[in-house]
Short mmCIF file of C-alpha atoms in Angstrom, two decimals:
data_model
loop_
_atom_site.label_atom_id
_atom_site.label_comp_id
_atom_site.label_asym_id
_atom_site.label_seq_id
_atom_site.Cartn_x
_atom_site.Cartn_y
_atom_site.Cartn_z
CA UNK U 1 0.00 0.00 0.00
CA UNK U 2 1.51 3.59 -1.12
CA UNK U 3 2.42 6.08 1.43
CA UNK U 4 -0.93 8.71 2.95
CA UNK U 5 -0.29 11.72 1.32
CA UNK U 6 -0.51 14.77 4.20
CA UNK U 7 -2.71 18.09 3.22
CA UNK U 8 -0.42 20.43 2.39
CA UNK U 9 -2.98 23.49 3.30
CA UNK U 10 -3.49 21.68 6.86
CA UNK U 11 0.27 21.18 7.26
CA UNK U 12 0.69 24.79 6.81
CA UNK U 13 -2.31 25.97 9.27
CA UNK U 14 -1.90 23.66 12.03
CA UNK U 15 1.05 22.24 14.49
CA UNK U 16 0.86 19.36 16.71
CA UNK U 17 1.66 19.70 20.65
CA UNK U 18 3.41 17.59 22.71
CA UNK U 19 0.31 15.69 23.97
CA UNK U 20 -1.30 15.07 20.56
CA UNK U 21 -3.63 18.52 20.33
CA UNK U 22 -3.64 20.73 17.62
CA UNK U 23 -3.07 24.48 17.66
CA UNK U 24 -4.47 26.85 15.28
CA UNK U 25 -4.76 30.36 14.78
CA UNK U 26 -7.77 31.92 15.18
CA UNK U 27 -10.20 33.84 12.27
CA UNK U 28 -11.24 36.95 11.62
CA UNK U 29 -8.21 38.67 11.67
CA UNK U 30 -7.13 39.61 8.30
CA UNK U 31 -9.41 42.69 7.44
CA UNK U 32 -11.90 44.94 8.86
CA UNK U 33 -10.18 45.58 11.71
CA UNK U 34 -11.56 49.20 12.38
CA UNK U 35 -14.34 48.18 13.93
CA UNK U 36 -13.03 45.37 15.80
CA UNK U 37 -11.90 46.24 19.58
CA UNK U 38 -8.55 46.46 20.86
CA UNK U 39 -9.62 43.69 23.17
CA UNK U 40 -11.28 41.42 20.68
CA UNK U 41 -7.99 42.35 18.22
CA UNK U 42 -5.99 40.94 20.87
CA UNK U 43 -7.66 38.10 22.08
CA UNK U 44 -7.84 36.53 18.26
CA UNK U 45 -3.56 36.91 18.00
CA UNK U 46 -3.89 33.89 20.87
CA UNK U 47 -3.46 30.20 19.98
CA UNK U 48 -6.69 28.37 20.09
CA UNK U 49 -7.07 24.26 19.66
CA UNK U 50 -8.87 22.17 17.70
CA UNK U 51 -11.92 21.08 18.81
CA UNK U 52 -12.50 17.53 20.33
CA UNK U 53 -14.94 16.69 17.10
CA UNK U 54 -12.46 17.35 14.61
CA UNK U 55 -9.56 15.31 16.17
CA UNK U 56 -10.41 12.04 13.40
CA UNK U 57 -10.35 14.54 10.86
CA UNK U 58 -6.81 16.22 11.19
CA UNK U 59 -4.85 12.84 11.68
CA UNK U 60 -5.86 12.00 8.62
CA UNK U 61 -5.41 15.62 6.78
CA UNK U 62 -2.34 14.90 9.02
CA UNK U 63 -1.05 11.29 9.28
CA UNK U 64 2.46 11.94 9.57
CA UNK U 65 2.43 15.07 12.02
#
């Protein structure tokens, strides 16, 4: 059986930690940003995980990770 190929637009979005979560960056923070708060600005340059229901999905986007 051939090798699983990994996503290479999931690779690039997403790192693995040392106990097996995933970290991503979170959205919204690209453009528009006048009428976003300083607070709400700040709070989306934080890490975030993904969720619990997604797990399956990203080790196999991921297999090799």
């Amino acid at each position: 059986m051939p090798k699983m190929k990994t996503h290479r637009g999931a690779a690039k979005r997403f790192k693995k930690t040392g106990t097996g979560m995933f970290k991503r960056a979170k959205a919204f923070k690209s453009h528009i940003l006048t009428k976003k708060s300083s607070k709400r600005k700040r709070n989306l340059r934080k890490t975030a995980y993904v969720s619990t229901t997604q797990e399956k999905t990203m080790r196999k986007l991921l297999p090799y990770l």
